[in-house]
């Protein structure tokens, strides 16, 4: 049984991202084999959308290089997640280790009641 060759570029383009919610935080994990952290971007836009994107650049080619096979072609991916109200978007942390990107976003404490503010009624 010959091992099946999965093109790295399509694996990169179809990056799998897990989203797990714990009592303390929202955790996102993305498998980005072979990607450098310079090639990956984590952004929060409009306050409520987490965007994880990446672009793997092509290798520089010397004039006299001869390619026999190109399977690790450059690729791009982009994933967007609409975040729930309880995500503290201003406290996002992202780290990358061994090709796995981890994004951690703390949650508001659900037990904390919103502060009541009494409004004086004039008249």
mmCIF file of N, CA and C in Angstrom:
data_model
loop_
_atom_site.group_PDB
_atom_site.id
_atom_site.type_symbol
_atom_site.label_atom_id
_atom_site.label_comp_id
_atom_site.label_asym_id
_atom_site.label_seq_id
_atom_site.Cartn_x
_atom_site.Cartn_y
_atom_site.Cartn_z
ATOM 1 N N UNK A 1 0.848 -1.191 0.000
ATOM 2 C CA UNK A 1 0.000 0.000 0.000
ATOM 3 C C UNK A 1 0.886 1.244 0.000
ATOM 4 N N UNK A 2 0.932 1.939 -1.101
ATOM 5 C CA UNK A 2 1.775 3.134 -1.187
ATOM 6 C C UNK A 2 1.202 4.232 -0.302
ATOM 7 N N UNK A 3 2.059 4.941 0.403
ATOM 8 C CA UNK A 3 1.536 6.038 1.238
ATOM 9 C C UNK A 3 0.923 7.109 0.346
ATOM 10 N N UNK A 4 -0.224 7.601 0.752
ATOM 11 C CA UNK A 4 -0.907 8.595 -0.065
ATOM 12 C C UNK A 4 -0.258 9.953 0.158
ATOM 13 N N UNK A 5 0.061 10.616 -0.923
ATOM 14 C CA UNK A 5 0.703 11.925 -0.818
ATOM 15 C C UNK A 5 -0.358 13.017 -0.775
ATOM 16 N N UNK A 6 -0.389 13.731 0.301
ATOM 17 C CA UNK A 6 -1.325 14.849 0.390
ATOM 18 C C UNK A 6 -0.537 16.105 0.090
ATOM 19 N N UNK A 7 -0.988 16.858 -0.877
ATOM 20 C CA UNK A 7 -0.278 18.087 -1.214
ATOM 21 C C UNK A 7 -0.336 19.045 -0.024
ATOM 22 N N UNK A 8 0.829 19.538 0.335
ATOM 23 C CA UNK A 8 0.958 20.430 1.479
ATOM 24 C C UNK A 8 0.141 21.705 1.291
ATOM 25 N N UNK A 9 0.081 22.166 0.044
ATOM 26 C CA UNK A 9 -0.615 23.428 -0.207
ATOM 27 C C UNK A 9 -2.099 23.285 0.073
ATOM 28 N N UNK A 10 -2.682 22.157 -0.368
ATOM 29 C CA UNK A 10 -4.109 22.013 -0.127
ATOM 30 C C UNK A 10 -4.352 21.749 1.354
ATOM 31 N N UNK A 11 -3.398 21.076 2.002
ATOM 32 C CA UNK A 11 -3.531 20.875 3.447
ATOM 33 C C UNK A 11 -3.508 22.234 4.138
ATOM 34 N N UNK A 12 -2.650 23.125 3.645
ATOM 35 C CA UNK A 12 -2.544 24.463 4.213
ATOM 36 C C UNK A 12 -3.823 25.249 3.945
ATOM 37 N N UNK A 13 -4.330 25.139 2.716
ATOM 38 C CA UNK A 13 -5.543 25.877 2.347
ATOM 39 C C UNK A 13 -6.748 25.376 3.130
ATOM 40 N N UNK A 14 -6.743 24.080 3.461
ATOM 41 C CA UNK A 14 -7.873 23.508 4.201
ATOM 42 C C UNK A 14 -7.545 23.376 5.680
ATOM 43 N N UNK A 15 -6.785 24.321 6.180
ATOM 44 C CA UNK A 15 -6.377 24.297 7.570
ATOM 45 C C UNK A 15 -7.552 24.000 8.501
ATOM 46 N N UNK A 16 -7.355 23.030 9.375
ATOM 47 C CA UNK A 16 -8.406 22.685 10.334
ATOM 48 C C UNK A 16 -8.222 23.502 11.590
ATOM 49 N N UNK A 17 -9.300 24.077 12.055
ATOM 50 C CA UNK A 17 -9.233 24.876 13.280
ATOM 51 C C UNK A 17 -10.287 24.363 14.253
ATOM 52 N N UNK A 18 -9.853 24.045 15.465
ATOM 53 C CA UNK A 18 -10.780 23.611 16.511
ATOM 54 C C UNK A 18 -11.097 24.799 17.409
ATOM 55 N N UNK A 19 -12.349 24.888 17.810
ATOM 56 C CA UNK A 19 -12.761 25.950 18.732
ATOM 57 C C UNK A 19 -13.371 25.268 19.946
ATOM 58 N N UNK A 20 -12.714 25.441 21.078
ATOM 59 C CA UNK A 20 -13.198 24.822 22.306
ATOM 60 C C UNK A 20 -13.476 25.915 23.318
ATOM 61 N N UNK A 21 -14.609 25.786 23.995
ATOM 62 C CA UNK A 21 -14.936 26.768 25.029
ATOM 63 C C UNK A 21 -14.797 26.111 26.388
ATOM 64 N N UNK A 22 -13.978 26.715 27.238
ATOM 65 C CA UNK A 22 -13.843 26.239 28.619
ATOM 66 C C UNK A 22 -14.533 27.265 29.514
ATOM 67 N N UNK A 23 -14.665 26.972 30.801
ATOM 68 C CA UNK A 23 -15.300 27.969 31.686
ATOM 69 C C UNK A 23 -14.551 29.298 31.699
ATOM 70 N N UNK A 24 -13.236 29.264 31.401
ATOM 71 C CA UNK A 24 -12.448 30.495 31.490
ATOM 72 C C UNK A 24 -12.245 31.194 30.157
ATOM 73 N N UNK A 25 -12.283 30.431 29.062
ATOM 74 C CA UNK A 25 -11.823 31.038 27.817
ATOM 75 C C UNK A 25 -12.370 30.324 26.588
ATOM 76 N N UNK A 26 -12.201 31.006 25.453
ATOM 77 C CA UNK A 26 -12.406 30.379 24.142
ATOM 78 C C UNK A 26 -11.017 30.032 23.623
ATOM 79 N N UNK A 27 -10.826 28.784 23.228
ATOM 80 C CA UNK A 27 -9.524 28.353 22.727
ATOM 81 C C UNK A 27 -9.639 27.894 21.283
ATOM 82 N N UNK A 28 -8.787 28.446 20.442
ATOM 83 C CA UNK A 28 -8.740 28.039 19.038
ATOM 84 C C UNK A 28 -7.394 27.372 18.792
ATOM 85 N N UNK A 29 -7.426 26.236 18.098
ATOM 86 C CA UNK A 29 -6.192 25.550 17.748
ATOM 87 C C UNK A 29 -6.190 25.280 16.253
ATOM 88 N N UNK A 30 -5.107 25.641 15.589
ATOM 89 C CA UNK A 30 -5.012 25.435 14.141
ATOM 90 C C UNK A 30 -3.744 24.656 13.823
ATOM 91 N N UNK A 31 -3.887 23.640 12.986
ATOM 92 C CA UNK A 31 -2.723 22.880 12.534
ATOM 93 C C UNK A 31 -2.144 23.551 11.299
ATOM 94 N N UNK A 32 -0.926 24.023 11.421
ATOM 95 C CA UNK A 32 -0.271 24.687 10.294
ATOM 96 C C UNK A 32 1.106 24.071 10.077
ATOM 97 N N UNK A 33 1.151 22.819 9.642
ATOM 98 C CA UNK A 33 2.443 22.155 9.524
ATOM 99 C C UNK A 33 3.367 22.904 8.580
ATOM 100 N N UNK A 34 4.574 23.141 9.040
ATOM 101 C CA UNK A 34 5.573 23.776 8.191
ATOM 102 C C UNK A 34 5.451 25.276 8.061
ATOM 103 N N UNK A 35 4.419 25.873 8.648
ATOM 104 C CA UNK A 35 4.274 27.326 8.525
ATOM 105 C C UNK A 35 5.136 28.016 9.569
ATOM 106 N N UNK A 36 5.666 29.176 9.200
ATOM 107 C CA UNK A 36 6.397 29.989 10.174
ATOM 108 C C UNK A 36 5.420 31.003 10.760
ATOM 109 N N UNK A 37 5.711 31.446 11.983
ATOM 110 C CA UNK A 37 4.740 32.351 12.597
ATOM 111 C C UNK A 37 4.664 33.688 11.854
ATOM 112 N N UNK A 38 5.720 34.019 11.096
ATOM 113 C CA UNK A 38 5.674 35.248 10.299
ATOM 114 C C UNK A 38 4.647 35.136 9.170
ATOM 115 N N UNK A 39 4.271 33.916 8.825
ATOM 116 C CA UNK A 39 3.348 33.716 7.705
ATOM 117 C C UNK A 39 1.892 33.647 8.156
ATOM 118 N N UNK A 40 1.667 33.777 9.468
ATOM 119 C CA UNK A 40 0.318 33.618 10.011
ATOM 120 C C UNK A 40 -0.124 34.916 10.669
ATOM 121 N N UNK A 41 -1.383 35.285 10.467
ATOM 122 C CA UNK A 41 -1.922 36.501 11.080
ATOM 123 C C UNK A 41 -3.150 36.161 11.898
ATOM 124 N N UNK A 42 -3.240 36.758 13.087
ATOM 125 C CA UNK A 42 -4.440 36.627 13.914
ATOM 126 C C UNK A 42 -4.952 38.041 14.146
ATOM 127 N N UNK A 43 -6.202 38.278 13.765
ATOM 128 C CA UNK A 43 -6.764 39.628 13.892
ATOM 129 C C UNK A 43 -8.173 39.560 14.457
ATOM 130 N N UNK A 44 -8.546 40.625 15.168
ATOM 131 C CA UNK A 44 -9.937 40.740 15.610
ATOM 132 C C UNK A 44 -10.485 41.985 14.952
ATOM 133 N N UNK A 45 -11.561 41.816 14.196
ATOM 134 C CA UNK A 45 -12.103 42.986 13.515
ATOM 135 C C UNK A 45 -13.510 43.288 13.992
ATOM 136 N N UNK A 46 -13.887 44.535 13.875
ATOM 137 C CA UNK A 46 -15.206 45.004 14.306
ATOM 138 C C UNK A 46 -15.520 44.527 15.710
ATOM 139 N N UNK A 47 -14.469 44.293 16.480
ATOM 140 C CA UNK A 47 -14.668 43.908 17.863
ATOM 141 C C UNK A 47 -15.167 42.503 18.078
ATOM 142 N N UNK A 48 -15.745 41.848 17.065
ATOM 143 C CA UNK A 48 -16.405 40.572 17.336
ATOM 144 C C UNK A 48 -16.076 39.464 16.349
ATOM 145 N N UNK A 49 -15.156 39.705 15.423
ATOM 146 C CA UNK A 49 -14.836 38.649 14.463
ATOM 147 C C UNK A 49 -13.352 38.311 14.571
ATOM 148 N N UNK A 50 -13.079 37.060 14.890
ATOM 149 C CA UNK A 50 -11.700 36.598 14.937
ATOM 150 C C UNK A 50 -11.336 36.106 13.547
ATOM 151 N N UNK A 51 -10.243 36.626 13.016
ATOM 152 C CA UNK A 51 -9.808 36.203 11.694
ATOM 153 C C UNK A 51 -8.419 35.606 11.804
ATOM 154 N N UNK A 52 -8.291 34.366 11.343
ATOM 155 C CA UNK A 52 -6.995 33.691 11.331
ATOM 156 C C UNK A 52 -6.655 33.437 9.868
ATOM 157 N N UNK A 53 -5.522 33.952 9.431
ATOM 158 C CA UNK A 53 -5.169 33.777 8.032
ATOM 159 C C UNK A 53 -3.686 33.459 7.920
ATOM 160 N N UNK A 54 -3.314 32.927 6.786
ATOM 161 C CA UNK A 54 -1.917 32.605 6.576
ATOM 162 C C UNK A 54 -1.602 32.532 5.112
ATOM 163 N N UNK A 55 -0.340 32.758 4.806
ATOM 164 C CA UNK A 55 0.094 32.645 3.426
ATOM 165 C C UNK A 55 1.490 32.062 3.446
ATOM 166 N N UNK A 56 1.640 30.942 2.791
ATOM 167 C CA UNK A 56 2.971 30.355 2.700
ATOM 168 C C UNK A 56 3.607 30.849 1.410
ATOM 169 N N UNK A 57 4.784 31.437 1.548
ATOM 170 C CA UNK A 57 5.433 32.004 0.374
ATOM 171 C C UNK A 57 6.206 30.938 -0.395
ATOM 172 N N UNK A 58 6.335 31.170 -1.660
ATOM 173 C CA UNK A 58 7.099 30.247 -2.505
ATOM 174 C C UNK A 58 8.584 30.369 -2.173
ATOM 175 N N UNK A 59 9.313 29.296 -2.365
ATOM 176 C CA UNK A 59 10.751 29.358 -2.134
ATOM 177 C C UNK A 59 11.410 30.117 -3.270
ATOM 178 N N UNK A 60 12.476 30.838 -2.916
ATOM 179 C CA UNK A 60 13.205 31.577 -3.940
ATOM 180 C C UNK A 60 13.870 30.589 -4.890
ATOM 181 N N UNK A 61 13.872 30.963 -6.141
ATOM 182 C CA UNK A 61 14.407 30.065 -7.151
ATOM 183 C C UNK A 61 15.694 30.623 -7.721
ATOM 184 N N UNK A 62 16.723 29.818 -7.747
ATOM 185 C CA UNK A 62 17.956 30.226 -8.416
ATOM 186 C C UNK A 62 17.777 30.001 -9.908
ATOM 187 N N UNK A 63 18.493 30.792 -10.692
ATOM 188 C CA UNK A 63 18.379 30.671 -12.146
ATOM 189 C C UNK A 63 18.637 29.239 -12.622
ATOM 190 N N UNK A 64 19.621 28.567 -12.004
ATOM 191 C CA UNK A 64 19.995 27.249 -12.511
ATOM 192 C C UNK A 64 19.338 26.108 -11.728
ATOM 193 N N UNK A 65 18.348 26.446 -10.876
ATOM 194 C CA UNK A 65 17.633 25.377 -10.163
ATOM 195 C C UNK A 65 16.781 24.592 -11.147
ATOM 196 N N UNK A 66 16.700 23.324 -10.899
ATOM 197 C CA UNK A 66 15.816 22.496 -11.720
ATOM 198 C C UNK A 66 14.881 21.746 -10.782
ATOM 199 N N UNK A 67 13.610 22.040 -10.877
ATOM 200 C CA UNK A 67 12.634 21.386 -10.013
ATOM 201 C C UNK A 67 12.258 20.039 -10.614
ATOM 202 N N UNK A 68 12.310 19.003 -9.823
ATOM 203 C CA UNK A 68 11.870 17.699 -10.294
ATOM 204 C C UNK A 68 10.421 17.468 -9.920
ATOM 205 N N UNK A 69 10.027 18.094 -8.852
ATOM 206 C CA UNK A 69 8.672 17.892 -8.391
ATOM 207 C C UNK A 69 8.339 19.040 -7.442
ATOM 208 N N UNK A 70 7.170 19.595 -7.568
ATOM 209 C CA UNK A 70 6.765 20.672 -6.661
ATOM 210 C C UNK A 70 5.447 20.272 -6.018
ATOM 211 N N UNK A 71 5.505 19.966 -4.740
ATOM 212 C CA UNK A 71 4.271 19.599 -4.042
ATOM 213 C C UNK A 71 3.976 20.551 -2.894
ATOM 214 N N UNK A 72 5.013 21.235 -2.425
ATOM 215 C CA UNK A 72 4.789 22.134 -1.300
ATOM 216 C C UNK A 72 4.533 23.537 -1.817
ATOM 217 N N UNK A 73 3.659 23.665 -2.791
ATOM 218 C CA UNK A 73 3.465 24.965 -3.391
ATOM 219 C C UNK A 73 2.901 25.943 -2.364
ATOM 220 N N UNK A 74 3.005 27.206 -2.697
ATOM 221 C CA UNK A 74 2.532 28.217 -1.756
ATOM 222 C C UNK A 74 1.023 28.109 -1.633
ATOM 223 N N UNK A 75 0.516 28.538 -0.519
ATOM 224 C CA UNK A 75 -0.925 28.443 -0.306
ATOM 225 C C UNK A 75 -1.400 29.534 0.628
ATOM 226 N N UNK A 76 -2.712 29.713 0.653
ATOM 227 C CA UNK A 76 -3.319 30.723 1.528
ATOM 228 C C UNK A 76 -4.504 30.092 2.222
ATOM 229 N N UNK A 77 -4.792 30.593 3.401
ATOM 230 C CA UNK A 77 -6.056 30.197 4.015
ATOM 231 C C UNK A 77 -6.580 31.374 4.803
ATOM 232 N N UNK A 78 -7.867 31.352 5.056
ATOM 233 C CA UNK A 78 -8.505 32.414 5.824
ATOM 234 C C UNK A 78 -9.720 31.817 6.519
ATOM 235 N N UNK A 79 -9.791 31.989 7.831
ATOM 236 C CA UNK A 79 -10.955 31.508 8.575
ATOM 237 C C UNK A 79 -11.466 32.660 9.430
ATOM 238 N N UNK A 80 -12.783 32.757 9.516
ATOM 239 C CA UNK A 80 -13.382 33.814 10.347
ATOM 240 C C UNK A 80 -14.367 33.191 11.320
ATOM 241 N N UNK A 81 -14.339 33.679 12.539
ATOM 242 C CA UNK A 81 -15.253 33.171 13.567
ATOM 243 C C UNK A 81 -15.962 34.350 14.212
ATOM 244 N N UNK A 82 -17.293 34.294 14.244
ATOM 245 C CA UNK A 82 -18.023 35.331 14.958
ATOM 246 C C UNK A 82 -17.991 34.992 16.435
ATOM 247 N N UNK A 83 -17.472 35.913 17.231
ATOM 248 C CA UNK A 83 -17.269 35.632 18.647
ATOM 249 C C UNK A 83 -18.498 35.980 19.464
ATOM 250 N N UNK A 84 -18.747 35.190 20.508
ATOM 251 C CA UNK A 84 -19.885 35.514 21.380
ATOM 252 C C UNK A 84 -19.595 36.748 22.227
ATOM 253 N N UNK A 85 -20.650 37.293 22.788
ATOM 254 C CA UNK A 85 -20.534 38.511 23.596
ATOM 255 C C UNK A 85 -19.554 38.357 24.756
ATOM 256 N N UNK A 86 -19.417 37.130 25.268
ATOM 257 C CA UNK A 86 -18.609 36.981 26.486
ATOM 258 C C UNK A 86 -17.104 36.904 26.224
ATOM 259 N N UNK A 87 -16.689 37.014 24.971
ATOM 260 C CA UNK A 87 -15.257 36.943 24.668
ATOM 261 C C UNK A 87 -14.602 38.291 24.939
ATOM 262 N N UNK A 88 -13.501 38.263 25.688
ATOM 263 C CA UNK A 88 -12.764 39.506 25.949
ATOM 264 C C UNK A 88 -11.770 39.719 24.807
ATOM 265 N N UNK A 89 -12.238 40.382 23.768
ATOM 266 C CA UNK A 89 -11.434 40.496 22.555
ATOM 267 C C UNK A 89 -10.176 41.339 22.751
ATOM 268 N N UNK A 90 -10.144 42.123 23.802
ATOM 269 C CA UNK A 90 -8.949 42.954 24.011
ATOM 270 C C UNK A 90 -7.852 42.194 24.746
ATOM 271 N N UNK A 91 -8.099 40.933 25.084
ATOM 272 C CA UNK A 91 -7.091 40.171 25.832
ATOM 273 C C UNK A 91 -6.692 38.885 25.104
ATOM 274 N N UNK A 92 -6.716 38.941 23.773
ATOM 275 C CA UNK A 92 -6.385 37.757 22.976
ATOM 276 C C UNK A 92 -4.899 37.455 23.074
ATOM 277 N N UNK A 93 -4.573 36.172 23.215
ATOM 278 C CA UNK A 93 -3.169 35.755 23.175
ATOM 279 C C UNK A 93 -3.033 34.699 22.087
ATOM 280 N N UNK A 94 -1.937 34.763 21.345
ATOM 281 C CA UNK A 94 -1.694 33.759 20.311
ATOM 282 C C UNK A 94 -0.262 33.261 20.429
ATOM 283 N N UNK A 95 -0.096 31.952 20.283
ATOM 284 C CA UNK A 95 1.258 31.403 20.302
ATOM 285 C C UNK A 95 1.347 30.293 19.271
ATOM 286 N N UNK A 96 2.571 30.006 18.841
ATOM 287 C CA UNK A 96 2.738 28.973 17.834
ATOM 288 C C UNK A 96 3.894 28.074 18.231
ATOM 289 N N UNK A 97 3.644 26.788 18.214
ATOM 290 C CA UNK A 97 4.662 25.822 18.609
ATOM 291 C C UNK A 97 4.501 24.563 17.774
ATOM 292 N N UNK A 98 5.593 24.106 17.198
ATOM 293 C CA UNK A 98 5.571 22.864 16.403
ATOM 294 C C UNK A 98 4.450 22.841 15.374
ATOM 295 N N UNK A 99 4.241 23.957 14.699
ATOM 296 C CA UNK A 99 3.238 23.982 13.637
ATOM 297 C C UNK A 99 1.800 24.034 14.130
ATOM 298 N N UNK A 100 1.609 24.266 15.430
ATOM 299 C CA UNK A 100 0.240 24.397 15.936
ATOM 300 C C UNK A 100 0.054 25.807 16.493
ATOM 301 N N UNK A 101 -0.915 26.514 15.938
ATOM 302 C CA UNK A 101 -1.238 27.859 16.405
ATOM 303 C C UNK A 101 -2.320 27.749 17.472
ATOM 304 N N UNK A 102 -2.090 28.385 18.617
ATOM 305 C CA UNK A 102 -3.084 28.400 19.684
ATOM 306 C C UNK A 102 -3.491 29.841 19.951
ATOM 307 N N UNK A 103 -4.790 30.098 19.887
ATOM 308 C CA UNK A 103 -5.314 31.428 20.200
ATOM 309 C C UNK A 103 -6.211 31.285 21.416
ATOM 310 N N UNK A 104 -5.928 32.074 22.450
ATOM 311 C CA UNK A 104 -6.707 32.006 23.683
ATOM 312 C C UNK A 104 -7.370 33.353 23.930
ATOM 313 N N UNK A 105 -8.665 33.307 24.199
ATOM 314 C CA UNK A 105 -9.424 34.519 24.435
ATOM 315 C C UNK A 105 -10.214 34.364 25.720
ATOM 316 N N UNK A 106 -9.832 35.077 26.782
ATOM 317 C CA UNK A 106 -10.549 34.944 28.057
ATOM 318 C C UNK A 106 -12.023 35.338 27.903
ATOM 319 N N UNK A 107 -12.834 34.816 28.818
ATOM 320 C CA UNK A 107 -14.257 35.121 28.802
ATOM 321 C C UNK A 107 -14.613 36.022 29.969
ATOM 322 N N UNK A 108 -15.664 36.793 29.771
ATOM 323 C CA UNK A 108 -16.210 37.557 30.891
ATOM 324 C C UNK A 108 -16.705 36.566 31.931
ATOM 325 N N UNK A 109 -16.580 36.919 33.168
ATOM 326 C CA UNK A 109 -17.093 36.064 34.222
ATOM 327 C C UNK A 109 -18.618 36.148 34.211
ATOM 328 N N UNK A 110 -19.254 35.019 33.925
ATOM 329 C CA UNK A 110 -20.712 35.018 33.797
ATOM 330 C C UNK A 110 -21.385 35.353 35.124
ATOM 331 N N UNK A 111 -20.680 35.067 36.227
ATOM 332 C CA UNK A 111 -21.296 35.314 37.538
ATOM 333 C C UNK A 111 -21.321 36.803 37.873
ATOM 334 N N UNK A 112 -20.475 37.577 37.171
ATOM 335 C CA UNK A 112 -20.453 39.006 37.442
ATOM 336 C C UNK A 112 -21.729 39.637 36.907
ATOM 337 N N UNK A 113 -22.472 40.272 37.771
ATOM 338 C CA UNK A 113 -23.690 40.937 37.317
ATOM 339 C C UNK A 113 -23.299 42.269 36.694
ATOM 340 N N UNK A 114 -23.998 42.661 35.640
ATOM 341 C CA UNK A 114 -23.698 43.991 35.096
ATOM 342 C C UNK A 114 -24.034 45.042 36.139
ATOM 343 N N UNK A 115 -23.197 46.065 36.210
ATOM 344 C CA UNK A 115 -23.437 47.090 37.220
ATOM 345 C C UNK A 115 -24.724 47.841 36.912
ATOM 346 N N UNK A 116 -25.494 48.067 37.975
ATOM 347 C CA UNK A 116 -26.709 48.852 37.817
ATOM 348 C C UNK A 116 -26.350 50.302 38.069
ATOM 349 N N UNK A 117 -26.871 51.156 37.217
ATOM 350 C CA UNK A 117 -26.603 52.571 37.407
ATOM 351 C C UNK A 117 -27.945 53.261 37.514
ATOM 352 N N UNK A 118 -28.206 53.891 38.638
ATOM 353 C CA UNK A 118 -29.514 54.533 38.756
ATOM 354 C C UNK A 118 -29.464 55.912 38.138
ATOM 355 N N UNK A 119 -30.460 56.197 37.387
ATOM 356 C CA UNK A 119 -30.546 57.472 36.684
ATOM 357 C C UNK A 119 -31.513 58.375 37.433
ATOM 358 N N UNK A 120 -31.046 59.562 37.710
ATOM 359 C CA UNK A 120 -31.924 60.483 38.414
ATOM 360 C C UNK A 120 -32.975 61.006 37.451
ATOM 361 N N UNK A 121 -34.178 61.065 37.924
ATOM 362 C CA UNK A 121 -35.263 61.544 37.075
ATOM 363 C C UNK A 121 -35.524 63.007 37.390
ATOM 364 N N UNK A 122 -35.338 63.802 36.388
ATOM 365 C CA UNK A 122 -35.563 65.230 36.639
ATOM 366 C C UNK A 122 -36.987 65.575 36.213
ATOM 367 N N UNK A 123 -37.514 66.698 36.739
ATOM 368 C CA UNK A 123 -38.867 67.060 36.340
ATOM 369 C C UNK A 123 -39.496 67.915 37.395
#
